PDB file of C-alpha atoms in Angstrom:
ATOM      1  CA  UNK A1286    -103.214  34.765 -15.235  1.00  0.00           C
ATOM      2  CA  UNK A1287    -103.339  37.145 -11.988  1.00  0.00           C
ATOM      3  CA  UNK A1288     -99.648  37.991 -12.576  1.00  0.00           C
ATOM      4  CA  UNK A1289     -96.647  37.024 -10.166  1.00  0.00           C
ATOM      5  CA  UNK A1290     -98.000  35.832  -6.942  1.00  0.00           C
ATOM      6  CA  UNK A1291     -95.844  36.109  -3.597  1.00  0.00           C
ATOM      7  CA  UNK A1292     -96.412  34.054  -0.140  1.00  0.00           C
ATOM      8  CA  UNK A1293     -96.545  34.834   2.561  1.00  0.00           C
ATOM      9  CA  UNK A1294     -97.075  38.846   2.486  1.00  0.00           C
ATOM     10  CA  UNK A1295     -95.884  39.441   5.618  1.00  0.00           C
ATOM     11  CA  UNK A1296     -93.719  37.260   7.920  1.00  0.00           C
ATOM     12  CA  UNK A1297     -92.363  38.177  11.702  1.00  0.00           C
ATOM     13  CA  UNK A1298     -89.966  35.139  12.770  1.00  0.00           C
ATOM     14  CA  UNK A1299     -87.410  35.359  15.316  1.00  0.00           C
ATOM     15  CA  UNK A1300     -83.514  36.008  14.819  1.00  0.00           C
ATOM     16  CA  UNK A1301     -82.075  32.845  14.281  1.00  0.00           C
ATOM     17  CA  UNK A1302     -85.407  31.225  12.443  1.00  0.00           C
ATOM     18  CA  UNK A1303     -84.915  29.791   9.158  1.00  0.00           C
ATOM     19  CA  UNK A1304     -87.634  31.350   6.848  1.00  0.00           C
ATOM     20  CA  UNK A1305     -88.944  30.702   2.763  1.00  0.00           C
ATOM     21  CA  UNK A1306     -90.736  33.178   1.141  1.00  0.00           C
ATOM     22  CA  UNK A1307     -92.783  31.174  -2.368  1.00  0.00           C
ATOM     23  CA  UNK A1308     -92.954  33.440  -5.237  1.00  0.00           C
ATOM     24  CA  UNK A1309     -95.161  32.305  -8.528  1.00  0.00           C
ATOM     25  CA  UNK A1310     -94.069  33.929 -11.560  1.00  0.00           C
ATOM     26  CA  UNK A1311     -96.089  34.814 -14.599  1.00  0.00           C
ATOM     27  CA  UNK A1312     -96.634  31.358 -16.871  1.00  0.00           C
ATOM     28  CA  UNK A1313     -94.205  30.871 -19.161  1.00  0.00           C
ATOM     29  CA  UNK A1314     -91.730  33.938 -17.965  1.00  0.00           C
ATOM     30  CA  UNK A1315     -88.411  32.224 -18.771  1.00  0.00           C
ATOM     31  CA  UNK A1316     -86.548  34.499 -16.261  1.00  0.00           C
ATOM     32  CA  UNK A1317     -87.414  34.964 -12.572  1.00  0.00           C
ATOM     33  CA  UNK A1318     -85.632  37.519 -10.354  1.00  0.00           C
ATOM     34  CA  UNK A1319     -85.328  38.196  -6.478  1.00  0.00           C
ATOM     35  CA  UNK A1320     -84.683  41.823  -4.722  1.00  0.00           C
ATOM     36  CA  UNK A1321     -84.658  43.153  -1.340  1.00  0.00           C
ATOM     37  CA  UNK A1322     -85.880  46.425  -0.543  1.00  0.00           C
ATOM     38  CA  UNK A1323     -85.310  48.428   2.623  1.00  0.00           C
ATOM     39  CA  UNK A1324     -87.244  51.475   3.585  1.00  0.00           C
ATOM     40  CA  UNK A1325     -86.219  54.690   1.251  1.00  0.00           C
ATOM     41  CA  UNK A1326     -83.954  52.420  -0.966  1.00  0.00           C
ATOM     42  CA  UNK A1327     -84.095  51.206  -4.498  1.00  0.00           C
ATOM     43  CA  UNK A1328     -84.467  47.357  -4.536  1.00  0.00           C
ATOM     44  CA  UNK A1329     -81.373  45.346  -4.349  1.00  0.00           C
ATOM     45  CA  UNK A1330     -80.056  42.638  -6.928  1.00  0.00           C
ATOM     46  CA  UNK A1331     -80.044  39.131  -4.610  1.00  0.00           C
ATOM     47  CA  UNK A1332     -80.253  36.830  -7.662  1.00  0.00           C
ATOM     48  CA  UNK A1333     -81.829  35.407 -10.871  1.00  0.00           C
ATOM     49  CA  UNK A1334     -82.884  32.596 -12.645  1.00  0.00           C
ATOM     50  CA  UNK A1335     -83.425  31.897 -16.654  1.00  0.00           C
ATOM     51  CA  UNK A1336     -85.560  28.537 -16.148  1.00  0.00           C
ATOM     52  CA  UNK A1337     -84.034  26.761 -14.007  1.00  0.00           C
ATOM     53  CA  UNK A1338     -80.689  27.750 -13.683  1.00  0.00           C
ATOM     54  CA  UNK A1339     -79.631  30.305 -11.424  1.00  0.00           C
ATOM     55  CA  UNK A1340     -77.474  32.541 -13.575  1.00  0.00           C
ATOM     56  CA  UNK A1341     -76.109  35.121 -10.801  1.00  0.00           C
ATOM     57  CA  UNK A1342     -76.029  35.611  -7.438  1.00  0.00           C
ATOM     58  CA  UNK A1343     -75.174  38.927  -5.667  1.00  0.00           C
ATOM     59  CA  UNK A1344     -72.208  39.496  -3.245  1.00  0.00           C
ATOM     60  CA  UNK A1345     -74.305  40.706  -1.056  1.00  0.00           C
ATOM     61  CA  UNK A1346     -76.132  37.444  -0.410  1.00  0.00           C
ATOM     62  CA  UNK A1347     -74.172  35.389   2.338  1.00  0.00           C
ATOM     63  CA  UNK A1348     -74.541  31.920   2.698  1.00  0.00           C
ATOM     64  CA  UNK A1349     -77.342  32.316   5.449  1.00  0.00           C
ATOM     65  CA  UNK A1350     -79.340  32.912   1.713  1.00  0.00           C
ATOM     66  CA  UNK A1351     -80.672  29.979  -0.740  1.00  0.00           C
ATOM     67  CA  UNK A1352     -83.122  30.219  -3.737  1.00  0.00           C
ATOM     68  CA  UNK A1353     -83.741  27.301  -5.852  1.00  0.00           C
ATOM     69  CA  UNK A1354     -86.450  27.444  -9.090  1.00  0.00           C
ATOM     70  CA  UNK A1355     -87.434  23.869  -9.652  1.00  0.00           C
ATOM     71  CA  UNK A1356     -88.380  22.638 -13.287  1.00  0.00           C
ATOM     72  CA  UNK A1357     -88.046  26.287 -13.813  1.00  0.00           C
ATOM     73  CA  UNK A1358     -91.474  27.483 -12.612  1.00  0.00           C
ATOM     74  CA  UNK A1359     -92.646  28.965  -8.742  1.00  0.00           C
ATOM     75  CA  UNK A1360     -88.804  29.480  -7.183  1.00  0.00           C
ATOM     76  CA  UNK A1361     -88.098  29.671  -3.170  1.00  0.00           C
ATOM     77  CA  UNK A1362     -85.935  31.986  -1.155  1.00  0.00           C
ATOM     78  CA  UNK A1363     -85.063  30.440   2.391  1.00  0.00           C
ATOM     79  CA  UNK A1364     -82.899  32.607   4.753  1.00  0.00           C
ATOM     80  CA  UNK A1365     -81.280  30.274   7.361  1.00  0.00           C
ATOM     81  CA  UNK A1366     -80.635  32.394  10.719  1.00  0.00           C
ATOM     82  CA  UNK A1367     -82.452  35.353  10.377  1.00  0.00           C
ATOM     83  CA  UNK A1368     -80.211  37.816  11.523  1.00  0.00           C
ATOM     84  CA  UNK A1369     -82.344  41.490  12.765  1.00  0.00           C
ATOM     85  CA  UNK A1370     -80.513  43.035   9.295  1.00  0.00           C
ATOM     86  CA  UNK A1371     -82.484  40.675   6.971  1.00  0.00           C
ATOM     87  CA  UNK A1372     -85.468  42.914   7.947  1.00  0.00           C
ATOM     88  CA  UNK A1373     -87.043  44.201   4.678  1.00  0.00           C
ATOM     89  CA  UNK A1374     -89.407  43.603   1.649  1.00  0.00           C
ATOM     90  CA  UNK A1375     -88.127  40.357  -0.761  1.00  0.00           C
ATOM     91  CA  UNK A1376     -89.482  41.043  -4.393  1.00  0.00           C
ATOM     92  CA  UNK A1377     -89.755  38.412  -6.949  1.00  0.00           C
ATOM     93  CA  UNK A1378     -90.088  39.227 -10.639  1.00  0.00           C
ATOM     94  CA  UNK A1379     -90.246  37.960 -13.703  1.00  0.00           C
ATOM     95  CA  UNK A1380     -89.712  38.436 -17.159  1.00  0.00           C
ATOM     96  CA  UNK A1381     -90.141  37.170 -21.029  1.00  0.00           C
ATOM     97  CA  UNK A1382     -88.029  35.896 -23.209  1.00  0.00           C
ATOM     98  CA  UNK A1383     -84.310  34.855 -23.499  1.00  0.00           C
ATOM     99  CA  UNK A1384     -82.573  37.868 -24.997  1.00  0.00           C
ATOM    100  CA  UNK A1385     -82.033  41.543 -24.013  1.00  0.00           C
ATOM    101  CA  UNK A1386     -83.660  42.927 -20.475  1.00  0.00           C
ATOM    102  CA  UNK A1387     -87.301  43.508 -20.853  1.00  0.00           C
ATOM    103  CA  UNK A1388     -90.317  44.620 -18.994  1.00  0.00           C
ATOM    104  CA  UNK A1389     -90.134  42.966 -15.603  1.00  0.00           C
ATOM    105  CA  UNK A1390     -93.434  42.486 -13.723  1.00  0.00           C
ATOM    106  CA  UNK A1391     -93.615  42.304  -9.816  1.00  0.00           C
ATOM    107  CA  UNK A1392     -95.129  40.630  -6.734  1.00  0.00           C
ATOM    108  CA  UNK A1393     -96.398  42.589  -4.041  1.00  0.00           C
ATOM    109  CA  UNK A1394     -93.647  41.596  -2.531  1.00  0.00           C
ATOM    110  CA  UNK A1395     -92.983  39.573   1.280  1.00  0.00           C
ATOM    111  CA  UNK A1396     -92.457  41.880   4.240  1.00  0.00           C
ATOM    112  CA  UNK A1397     -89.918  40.521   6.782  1.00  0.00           C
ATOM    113  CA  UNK A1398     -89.489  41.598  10.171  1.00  0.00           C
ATOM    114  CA  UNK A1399     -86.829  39.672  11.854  1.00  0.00           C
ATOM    115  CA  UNK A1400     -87.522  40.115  16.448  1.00  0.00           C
TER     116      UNK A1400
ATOM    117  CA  UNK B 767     -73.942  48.248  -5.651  1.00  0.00           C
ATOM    118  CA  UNK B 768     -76.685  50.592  -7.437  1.00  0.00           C
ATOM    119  CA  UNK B 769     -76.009  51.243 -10.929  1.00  0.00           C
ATOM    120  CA  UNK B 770     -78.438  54.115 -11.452  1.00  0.00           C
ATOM    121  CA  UNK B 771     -78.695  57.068  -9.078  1.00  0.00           C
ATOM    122  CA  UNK B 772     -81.950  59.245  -9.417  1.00  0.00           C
ATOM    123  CA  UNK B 773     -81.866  63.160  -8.837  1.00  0.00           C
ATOM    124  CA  UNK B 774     -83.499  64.661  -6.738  1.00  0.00           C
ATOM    125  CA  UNK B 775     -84.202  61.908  -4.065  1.00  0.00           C
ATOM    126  CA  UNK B 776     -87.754  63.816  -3.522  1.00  0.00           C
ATOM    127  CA  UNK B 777     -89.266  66.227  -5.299  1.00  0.00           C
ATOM    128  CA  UNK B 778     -92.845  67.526  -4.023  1.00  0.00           C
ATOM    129  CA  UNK B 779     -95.472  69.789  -6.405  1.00  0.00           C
ATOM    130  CA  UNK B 780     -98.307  71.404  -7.103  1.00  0.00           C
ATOM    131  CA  UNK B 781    -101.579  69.047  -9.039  1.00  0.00           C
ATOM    132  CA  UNK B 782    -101.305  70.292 -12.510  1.00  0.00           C
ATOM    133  CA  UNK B 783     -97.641  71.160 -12.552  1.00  0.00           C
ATOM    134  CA  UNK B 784     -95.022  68.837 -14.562  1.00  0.00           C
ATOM    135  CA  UNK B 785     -92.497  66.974 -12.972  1.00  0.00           C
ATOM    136  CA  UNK B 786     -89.132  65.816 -14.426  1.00  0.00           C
ATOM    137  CA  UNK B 787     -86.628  63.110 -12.106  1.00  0.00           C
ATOM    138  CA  UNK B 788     -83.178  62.168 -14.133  1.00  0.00           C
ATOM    139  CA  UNK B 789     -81.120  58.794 -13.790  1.00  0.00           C
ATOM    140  CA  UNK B 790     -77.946  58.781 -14.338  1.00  0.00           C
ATOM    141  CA  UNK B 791     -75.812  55.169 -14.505  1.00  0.00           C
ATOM    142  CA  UNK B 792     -71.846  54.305 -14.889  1.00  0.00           C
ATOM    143  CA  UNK B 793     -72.203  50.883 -17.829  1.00  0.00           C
ATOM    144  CA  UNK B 794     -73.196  50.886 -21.537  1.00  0.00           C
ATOM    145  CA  UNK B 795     -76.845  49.530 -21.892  1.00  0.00           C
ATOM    146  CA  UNK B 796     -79.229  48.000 -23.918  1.00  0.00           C
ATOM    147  CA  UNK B 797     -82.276  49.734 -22.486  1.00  0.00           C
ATOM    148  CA  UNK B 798     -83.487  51.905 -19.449  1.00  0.00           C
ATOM    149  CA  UNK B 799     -86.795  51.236 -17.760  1.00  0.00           C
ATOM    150  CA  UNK B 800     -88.428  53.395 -15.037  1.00  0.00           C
ATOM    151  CA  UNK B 801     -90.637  51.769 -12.643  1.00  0.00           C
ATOM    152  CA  UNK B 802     -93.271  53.472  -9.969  1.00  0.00           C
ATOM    153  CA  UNK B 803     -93.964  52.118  -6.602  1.00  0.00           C
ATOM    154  CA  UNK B 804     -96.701  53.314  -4.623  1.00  0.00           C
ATOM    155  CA  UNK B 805     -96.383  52.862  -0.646  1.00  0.00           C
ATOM    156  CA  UNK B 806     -95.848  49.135   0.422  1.00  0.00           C
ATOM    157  CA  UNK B 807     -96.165  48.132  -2.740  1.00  0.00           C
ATOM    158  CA  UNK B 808     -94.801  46.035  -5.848  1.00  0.00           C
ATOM    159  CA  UNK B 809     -93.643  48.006  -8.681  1.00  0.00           C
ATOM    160  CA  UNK B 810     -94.977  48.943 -11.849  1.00  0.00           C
ATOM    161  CA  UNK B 811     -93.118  48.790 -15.544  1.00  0.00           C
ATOM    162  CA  UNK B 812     -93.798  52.483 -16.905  1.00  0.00           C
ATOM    163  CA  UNK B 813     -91.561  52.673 -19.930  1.00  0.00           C
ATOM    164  CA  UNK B 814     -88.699  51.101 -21.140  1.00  0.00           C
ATOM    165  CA  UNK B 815     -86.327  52.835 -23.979  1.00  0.00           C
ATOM    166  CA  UNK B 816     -83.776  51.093 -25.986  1.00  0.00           C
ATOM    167  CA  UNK B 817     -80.186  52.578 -26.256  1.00  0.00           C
ATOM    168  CA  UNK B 818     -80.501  53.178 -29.859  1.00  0.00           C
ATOM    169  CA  UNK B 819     -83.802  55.673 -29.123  1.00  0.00           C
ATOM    170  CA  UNK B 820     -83.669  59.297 -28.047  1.00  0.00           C
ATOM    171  CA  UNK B 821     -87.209  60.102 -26.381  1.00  0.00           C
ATOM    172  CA  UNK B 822     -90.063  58.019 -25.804  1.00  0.00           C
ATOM    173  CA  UNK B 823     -93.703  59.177 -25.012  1.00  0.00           C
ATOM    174  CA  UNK B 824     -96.807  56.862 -23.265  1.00  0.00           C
ATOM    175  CA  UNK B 825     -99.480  58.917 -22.855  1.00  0.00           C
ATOM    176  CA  UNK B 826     -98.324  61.795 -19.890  1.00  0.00           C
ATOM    177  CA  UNK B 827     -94.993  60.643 -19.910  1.00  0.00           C
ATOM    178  CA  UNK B 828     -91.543  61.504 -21.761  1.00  0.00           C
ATOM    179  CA  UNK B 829     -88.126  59.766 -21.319  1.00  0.00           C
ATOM    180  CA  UNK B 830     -85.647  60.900 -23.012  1.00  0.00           C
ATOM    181  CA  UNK B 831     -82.036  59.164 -23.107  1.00  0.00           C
ATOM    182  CA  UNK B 832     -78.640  60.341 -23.986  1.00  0.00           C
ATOM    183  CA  UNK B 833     -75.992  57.856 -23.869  1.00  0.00           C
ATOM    184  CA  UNK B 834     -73.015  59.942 -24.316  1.00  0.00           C
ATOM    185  CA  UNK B 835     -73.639  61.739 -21.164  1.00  0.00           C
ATOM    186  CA  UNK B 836     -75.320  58.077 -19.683  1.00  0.00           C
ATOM    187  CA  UNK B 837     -78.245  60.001 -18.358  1.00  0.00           C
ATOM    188  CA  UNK B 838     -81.881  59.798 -18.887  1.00  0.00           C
ATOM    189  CA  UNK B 839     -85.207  62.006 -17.673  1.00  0.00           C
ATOM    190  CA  UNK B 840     -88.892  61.084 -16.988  1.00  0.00           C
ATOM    191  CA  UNK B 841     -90.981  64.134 -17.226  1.00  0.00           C
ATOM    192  CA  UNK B 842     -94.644  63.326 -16.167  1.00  0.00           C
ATOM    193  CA  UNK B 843     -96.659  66.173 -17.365  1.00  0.00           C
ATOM    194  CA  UNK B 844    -100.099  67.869 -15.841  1.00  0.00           C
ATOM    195  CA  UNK B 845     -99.138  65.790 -12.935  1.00  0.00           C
ATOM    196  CA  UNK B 846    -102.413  64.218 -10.769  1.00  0.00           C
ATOM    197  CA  UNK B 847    -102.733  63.303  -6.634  1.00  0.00           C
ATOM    198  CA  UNK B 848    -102.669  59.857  -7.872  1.00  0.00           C
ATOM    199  CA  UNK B 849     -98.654  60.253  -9.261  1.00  0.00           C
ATOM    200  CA  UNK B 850     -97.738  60.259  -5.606  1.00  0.00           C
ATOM    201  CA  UNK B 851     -95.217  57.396  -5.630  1.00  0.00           C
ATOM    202  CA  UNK B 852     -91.352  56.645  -6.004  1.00  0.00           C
ATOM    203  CA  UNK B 853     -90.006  56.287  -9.196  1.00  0.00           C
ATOM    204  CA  UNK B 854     -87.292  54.156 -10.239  1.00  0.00           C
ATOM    205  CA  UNK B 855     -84.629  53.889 -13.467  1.00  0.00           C
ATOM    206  CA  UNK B 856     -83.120  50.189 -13.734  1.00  0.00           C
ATOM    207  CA  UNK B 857     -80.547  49.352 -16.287  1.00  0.00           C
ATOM    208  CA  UNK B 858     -79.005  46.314 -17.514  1.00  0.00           C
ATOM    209  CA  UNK B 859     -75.381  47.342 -18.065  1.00  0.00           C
ATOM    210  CA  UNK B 860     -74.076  44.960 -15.178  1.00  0.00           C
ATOM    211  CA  UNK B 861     -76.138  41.633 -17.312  1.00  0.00           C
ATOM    212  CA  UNK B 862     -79.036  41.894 -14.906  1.00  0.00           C
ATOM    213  CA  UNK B 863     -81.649  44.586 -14.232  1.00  0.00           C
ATOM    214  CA  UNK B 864     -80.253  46.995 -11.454  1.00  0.00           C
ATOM    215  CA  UNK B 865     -82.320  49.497  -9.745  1.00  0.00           C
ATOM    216  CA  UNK B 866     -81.160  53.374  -8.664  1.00  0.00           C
ATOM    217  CA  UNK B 867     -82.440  54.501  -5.315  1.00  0.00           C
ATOM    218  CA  UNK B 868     -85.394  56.578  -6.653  1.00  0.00           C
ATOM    219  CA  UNK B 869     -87.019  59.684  -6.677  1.00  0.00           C
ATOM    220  CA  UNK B 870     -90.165  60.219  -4.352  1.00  0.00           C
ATOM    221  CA  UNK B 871     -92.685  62.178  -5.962  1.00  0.00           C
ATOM    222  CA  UNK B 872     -94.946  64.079  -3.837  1.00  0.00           C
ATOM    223  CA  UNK B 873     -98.131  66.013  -5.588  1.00  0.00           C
ATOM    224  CA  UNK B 874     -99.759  68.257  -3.411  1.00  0.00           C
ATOM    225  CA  UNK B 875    -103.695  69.109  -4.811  1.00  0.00           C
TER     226      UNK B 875
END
């Protein structure tokens, strides 16, 4: 196992492109997370999944934003629109286990630049 | 909305010289975990330390928590060029892992 895998790395699509970034986690991490990160920021809670379910989604994602984890392995984050402000690295994650908050291991993470 | 805020925002030394960042955060927690991220890069799961634990040490690094004052520190000791990165506390008050805005540590050789 290489760890959680991210594709593409880097995407430039115009404003008002749909785009979907893959992310692969870790086999048999039960919980799989998504973040954007801007430049000088921390990353930013978009949404998570224990399997397959999508537990939470943040307030800050509008409904331009979509991720779906099928039979609760690779999961998909599709922005519809790109808008110039949805510029910035998406990081998927994953983690162990069912109970309390543990070590979460990253992707390299998918740079968007929205022209 | 961040739940942690790191202090200072950037903090640059000397190789050889220790360097300590602090997290503070608003929620009860289960556990703290501080994360590096070198340039353009993924991050990386440093430590994580469980509300009921004080200090925790992996090899050049201390965190130490107090949860009455729902504050932590990461002191990296005999710091290296190689430390250069931005550091990150993430909680899980809020029932998911949140992420402060970081510390970036400079080491100058």
């Amino acid at each position: 196992d290489t760890g959680v895998s991210q594709d593409p790395r880097h995407k430039i699509t115009k404003r008002g492109q749909n785009v979907t970034f893959r992310c692969d986690p870790i086999s048999e991490h039960n919980r799989l997370y998504w973040y954007r990160q801007t430049l000088g920021q921390g990353p930013e809670f978009l949404t998570y999944f224990q399997n397959e379910a999508q537990l939470e989604k943040s307030r800050l994602l509008s409904d331009r934003f979509s991720a779906e984890r099928p039979k609760g392995s690779f999961s998909t984050l599709e922005i519809q629109r790109t808008e110039q402000g949805d510029s910035a690295m998406y990081l998927c994650a994953s983690s162990p286990g069912t109970g309390g908050w543990t070590e979460a291991f990253f992707g390299q993470g998918t740079r968007l630049t929205v022209v | 909305s961040q739940q942690g805020e790191e202090d200072p925002q950037a903090l640059s030394i000397q190789e050889g010289e220790n360097a300590t960042m602090n997290c503070s955060y608003k929620t009860s927690i289960n556990n703290l975990q501080w994360y590096r991220q070198n340039s353009g890069r993924g991050l990386v799961h440093l430590i994580l330390i469980r509300s009921n634990e004080r200090e925790k040490h992996s090899g050049r690094l201390r965190v130490t928590l107090d949860t009455s004052k729902k504050s932590s520190s990461l002191l990296i000791t005999a710091s290296r060029a190689a430390d250069t990165a931005s550091y990150f506390c993430a909680t899980d008050g809020a029932q998911k892992l949140v992420f402060g805005q970081g510390t970036r540590l400079t080491i100058n050789p």
